[in-house]
Amino acid sequence: MKQVNALGRRKSAVARVYVVPGKGNIVINGRDINEYFCDESLRYIVNQPFSVTGTTAQFDVKVNVDGGGIKGQAEAIRLGIARALCEVDKEAYRSTLKSNGFLTRDAREVERKKPGQPGARRRFQFSKR
């Protein structure tokens, strides 16, 4: 199997994911996953597609991610890994990943600020007198 690449997005984070057969190393922006994501819950989010499909420690992953916050980046990486695993073997992994919701792009974005208001929905305080 050659290198498989996929794209994952969440909020304003974009992750380019490259998957090759290996020992389970995950490198994000040139740093190890334990160094990049200090929080255990974010590492769990990134590893979910591997644990669900039972492919833990079978693939090496290289990720270039930018934009957004760390939570959005972790979820973008999860989507990219799930899409890459689908390209590796559609019959074996697609149904499992789809039933767990890892192939669905979360389309929620920040609503834009409107003119004449302090935020997207917030209004300036009303004063009767």
PDB file of C-alpha atoms in Angstrom:
ATOM      1  CA  MET A   1       0.000   0.000   0.000  1.00  0.00           C
ATOM      2  CA  LYS A   2       1.258   3.452  -0.838  1.00  0.00           C
ATOM      3  CA  GLN A   3       0.681   6.706   1.001  1.00  0.00           C
ATOM      4  CA  VAL A   4      -2.974   7.767   1.280  1.00  0.00           C
ATOM      5  CA  ASN A   5      -3.913  11.374   1.908  1.00  0.00           C
ATOM      6  CA  ALA A   6      -7.196  12.963   2.981  1.00  0.00           C
ATOM      7  CA  LEU A   7      -8.544  16.310   4.124  1.00  0.00           C
ATOM      8  CA  GLY A   8     -10.449  16.990   7.344  1.00  0.00           C
ATOM      9  CA  ARG A   9     -12.156  20.220   8.352  1.00  0.00           C
ATOM     10  CA  ARG A  10     -13.885  21.462  11.512  1.00  0.00           C
ATOM     11  CA  LYS A  11     -14.847  25.080  12.266  1.00  0.00           C
ATOM     12  CA  SER A  12     -11.893  26.990  10.791  1.00  0.00           C
ATOM     13  CA  ALA A  13      -9.338  24.182  11.235  1.00  0.00           C
ATOM     14  CA  VAL A  14      -8.026  22.334   8.176  1.00  0.00           C
ATOM     15  CA  ALA A  15      -6.031  19.095   8.518  1.00  0.00           C
ATOM     16  CA  ARG A  16      -4.125  17.386   5.705  1.00  0.00           C
ATOM     17  CA  VAL A  17      -3.613  13.769   6.759  1.00  0.00           C
ATOM     18  CA  TYR A  18      -1.109  11.306   5.229  1.00  0.00           C
ATOM     19  CA  VAL A  19      -1.453   7.619   6.213  1.00  0.00           C
ATOM     20  CA  VAL A  20       1.143   4.898   5.536  1.00  0.00           C
ATOM     21  CA  PRO A  21       1.540   1.392   6.997  1.00  0.00           C
ATOM     22  CA  GLY A  22       3.678   1.512  10.113  1.00  0.00           C
ATOM     23  CA  LYS A  23       3.842   1.161  13.883  1.00  0.00           C
ATOM     24  CA  GLY A  24       1.198   3.683  14.998  1.00  0.00           C
ATOM     25  CA  ASN A  25       3.273   6.875  15.151  1.00  0.00           C
ATOM     26  CA  ILE A  26       1.262  10.090  14.824  1.00  0.00           C
ATOM     27  CA  VAL A  27       3.179  13.270  13.961  1.00  0.00           C
ATOM     28  CA  ILE A  28       1.313  16.588  13.917  1.00  0.00           C
ATOM     29  CA  ASN A  29       3.076  19.637  12.440  1.00  0.00           C
ATOM     30  CA  GLY A  30       6.450  17.939  13.007  1.00  0.00           C
ATOM     31  CA  ARG A  31       5.716  17.166  16.684  1.00  0.00           C
ATOM     32  CA  ASP A  32       4.616  13.954  18.390  1.00  0.00           C
ATOM     33  CA  ILE A  33       0.910  13.693  19.305  1.00  0.00           C
ATOM     34  CA  ASN A  34       1.729  13.596  23.043  1.00  0.00           C
ATOM     35  CA  GLU A  35       3.653  16.829  22.695  1.00  0.00           C
ATOM     36  CA  TYR A  36       1.107  18.579  20.425  1.00  0.00           C
ATOM     37  CA  PHE A  37      -2.030  17.622  22.392  1.00  0.00           C
ATOM     38  CA  CYS A  38      -1.271  17.764  26.119  1.00  0.00           C
ATOM     39  CA  ASP A  39      -4.878  16.895  27.008  1.00  0.00           C
ATOM     40  CA  GLU A  40      -5.702  13.171  27.024  1.00  0.00           C
ATOM     41  CA  SER A  41      -9.246  13.771  25.701  1.00  0.00           C
ATOM     42  CA  LEU A  42      -7.890  15.392  22.518  1.00  0.00           C
ATOM     43  CA  ARG A  43      -5.542  12.448  21.919  1.00  0.00           C
ATOM     44  CA  TYR A  44      -8.539  10.139  22.407  1.00  0.00           C
ATOM     45  CA  ILE A  45     -10.513  12.091  19.750  1.00  0.00           C
ATOM     46  CA  VAL A  46      -7.640  11.739  17.262  1.00  0.00           C
ATOM     47  CA  ASN A  47      -7.286   7.977  17.902  1.00  0.00           C
ATOM     48  CA  GLN A  48     -11.021   7.153  17.747  1.00  0.00           C
ATOM     49  CA  PRO A  49     -11.070   5.987  14.075  1.00  0.00           C
ATOM     50  CA  PHE A  50      -8.235   3.524  14.807  1.00  0.00           C
ATOM     51  CA  SER A  51      -9.820   2.128  17.976  1.00  0.00           C
ATOM     52  CA  VAL A  52     -13.239   1.688  16.313  1.00  0.00           C
ATOM     53  CA  THR A  53     -11.829  -0.119  13.266  1.00  0.00           C
ATOM     54  CA  GLY A  54      -9.320  -2.154  15.299  1.00  0.00           C
ATOM     55  CA  THR A  55      -6.306  -0.802  13.403  1.00  0.00           C
ATOM     56  CA  THR A  56      -4.407   0.635  16.382  1.00  0.00           C
ATOM     57  CA  ALA A  57      -0.621   0.589  15.757  1.00  0.00           C
ATOM     58  CA  GLN A  58      -0.999  -0.490  12.114  1.00  0.00           C
ATOM     59  CA  PHE A  59      -0.579   2.898  10.407  1.00  0.00           C
ATOM     60  CA  ASP A  60       1.791   5.852  10.726  1.00  0.00           C
ATOM     61  CA  VAL A  61       0.086   9.228  10.376  1.00  0.00           C
ATOM     62  CA  LYS A  62       1.617  12.557   9.374  1.00  0.00           C
ATOM     63  CA  VAL A  63      -0.626  15.608   9.750  1.00  0.00           C
ATOM     64  CA  ASN A  64      -0.347  19.242   8.693  1.00  0.00           C
ATOM     65  CA  VAL A  65      -3.030  21.230  10.507  1.00  0.00           C
ATOM     66  CA  ASP A  66      -3.695  24.930  10.807  1.00  0.00           C
ATOM     67  CA  GLY A  67      -6.455  27.313  11.784  1.00  0.00           C
ATOM     68  CA  GLY A  68      -8.947  27.105  14.616  1.00  0.00           C
ATOM     69  CA  GLY A  69      -8.373  26.037  18.206  1.00  0.00           C
ATOM     70  CA  ILE A  70      -7.009  22.776  19.553  1.00  0.00           C
ATOM     71  CA  LYS A  71     -10.430  21.089  19.855  1.00  0.00           C
ATOM     72  CA  GLY A  72     -11.361  21.984  16.274  1.00  0.00           C
ATOM     73  CA  GLN A  73      -7.963  20.788  15.086  1.00  0.00           C
ATOM     74  CA  ALA A  74      -8.372  17.449  16.878  1.00  0.00           C
ATOM     75  CA  GLU A  75     -11.784  16.896  15.291  1.00  0.00           C
ATOM     76  CA  ALA A  76     -10.471  17.912  11.856  1.00  0.00           C
ATOM     77  CA  ILE A  77      -7.668  15.347  12.233  1.00  0.00           C
ATOM     78  CA  ARG A  78     -10.225  12.693  13.248  1.00  0.00           C
ATOM     79  CA  LEU A  79     -12.242  13.331  10.072  1.00  0.00           C
ATOM     80  CA  GLY A  80      -9.098  13.242   7.928  1.00  0.00           C
ATOM     81  CA  ILE A  81      -7.943   9.947   9.444  1.00  0.00           C
ATOM     82  CA  ALA A  82     -11.405   8.405   8.969  1.00  0.00           C
ATOM     83  CA  ARG A  83     -11.493   9.477   5.317  1.00  0.00           C
ATOM     84  CA  ALA A  84      -7.976   8.115   4.752  1.00  0.00           C
ATOM     85  CA  LEU A  85      -8.892   4.748   6.317  1.00  0.00           C
ATOM     86  CA  CYS A  86     -11.888   4.597   3.959  1.00  0.00           C
ATOM     87  CA  GLU A  87      -9.541   5.012   0.983  1.00  0.00           C
ATOM     88  CA  VAL A  88      -7.265   2.262   2.345  1.00  0.00           C
ATOM     89  CA  ASP A  89     -10.038  -0.379   2.498  1.00  0.00           C
ATOM     90  CA  LYS A  90     -13.619   0.707   1.793  1.00  0.00           C
ATOM     91  CA  GLU A  91     -15.345  -2.629   2.477  1.00  0.00           C
ATOM     92  CA  ALA A  92     -13.650  -3.229   5.814  1.00  0.00           C
ATOM     93  CA  TYR A  93     -13.814   0.201   7.468  1.00  0.00           C
ATOM     94  CA  ARG A  94     -16.492   2.375   5.819  1.00  0.00           C
ATOM     95  CA  SER A  95     -19.587   0.906   7.501  1.00  0.00           C
ATOM     96  CA  THR A  96     -17.990   0.993  10.968  1.00  0.00           C
ATOM     97  CA  LEU A  97     -16.744   4.568  10.597  1.00  0.00           C
ATOM     98  CA  LYS A  98     -20.056   5.743   9.114  1.00  0.00           C
ATOM     99  CA  SER A  99     -22.157   4.178  11.882  1.00  0.00           C
ATOM    100  CA  ASN A 100     -19.990   5.945  14.498  1.00  0.00           C
ATOM    101  CA  GLY A 101     -20.387   9.270  12.667  1.00  0.00           C
ATOM    102  CA  PHE A 102     -16.716   9.811  11.834  1.00  0.00           C
ATOM    103  CA  LEU A 103     -17.294  10.370   8.105  1.00  0.00           C
ATOM    104  CA  THR A 104     -19.756  13.232   8.628  1.00  0.00           C
ATOM    105  CA  ARG A 105     -18.306  16.718   8.376  1.00  0.00           C
ATOM    106  CA  ASP A 106     -19.610  18.896  11.227  1.00  0.00           C
ATOM    107  CA  ALA A 107     -20.702  21.941   9.211  1.00  0.00           C
ATOM    108  CA  ARG A 108     -21.331  24.298  12.134  1.00  0.00           C
ATOM    109  CA  GLU A 109     -19.394  27.534  11.682  1.00  0.00           C
ATOM    110  CA  VAL A 110     -19.244  30.780  13.646  1.00  0.00           C
ATOM    111  CA  GLU A 111     -21.994  33.167  12.588  1.00  0.00           C
ATOM    112  CA  ARG A 112     -20.752  36.490  11.278  1.00  0.00           C
ATOM    113  CA  LYS A 113     -21.015  39.733  13.238  1.00  0.00           C
ATOM    114  CA  LYS A 114     -23.762  42.031  11.922  1.00  0.00           C
ATOM    115  CA  PRO A 115     -23.371  45.806  11.521  1.00  0.00           C
ATOM    116  CA  GLY A 116     -24.952  47.929  14.240  1.00  0.00           C
ATOM    117  CA  GLN A 117     -24.617  45.143  16.817  1.00  0.00           C
ATOM    118  CA  PRO A 118     -21.819  44.091  19.163  1.00  0.00           C
ATOM    119  CA  GLY A 119     -21.972  40.446  17.994  1.00  0.00           C
ATOM    120  CA  ALA A 120     -23.819  38.030  15.735  1.00  0.00           C
ATOM    121  CA  ARG A 121     -27.084  37.981  17.718  1.00  0.00           C
ATOM    122  CA  ARG A 122     -26.348  40.302  20.629  1.00  0.00           C
ATOM    123  CA  ARG A 123     -27.953  43.746  20.591  1.00  0.00           C
ATOM    124  CA  PHE A 124     -26.773  46.884  22.319  1.00  0.00           C
ATOM    125  CA  GLN A 125     -28.586  47.525  25.601  1.00  0.00           C
ATOM    126  CA  PHE A 126     -31.933  49.252  25.101  1.00  0.00           C
ATOM    127  CA  SER A 127     -32.497  52.450  27.054  1.00  0.00           C
ATOM    128  CA  LYS A 128     -36.033  53.821  27.290  1.00  0.00           C
ATOM    129  CA  ARG A 129     -34.939  57.163  28.786  1.00  0.00           C
TER     130      ARG A 129
END
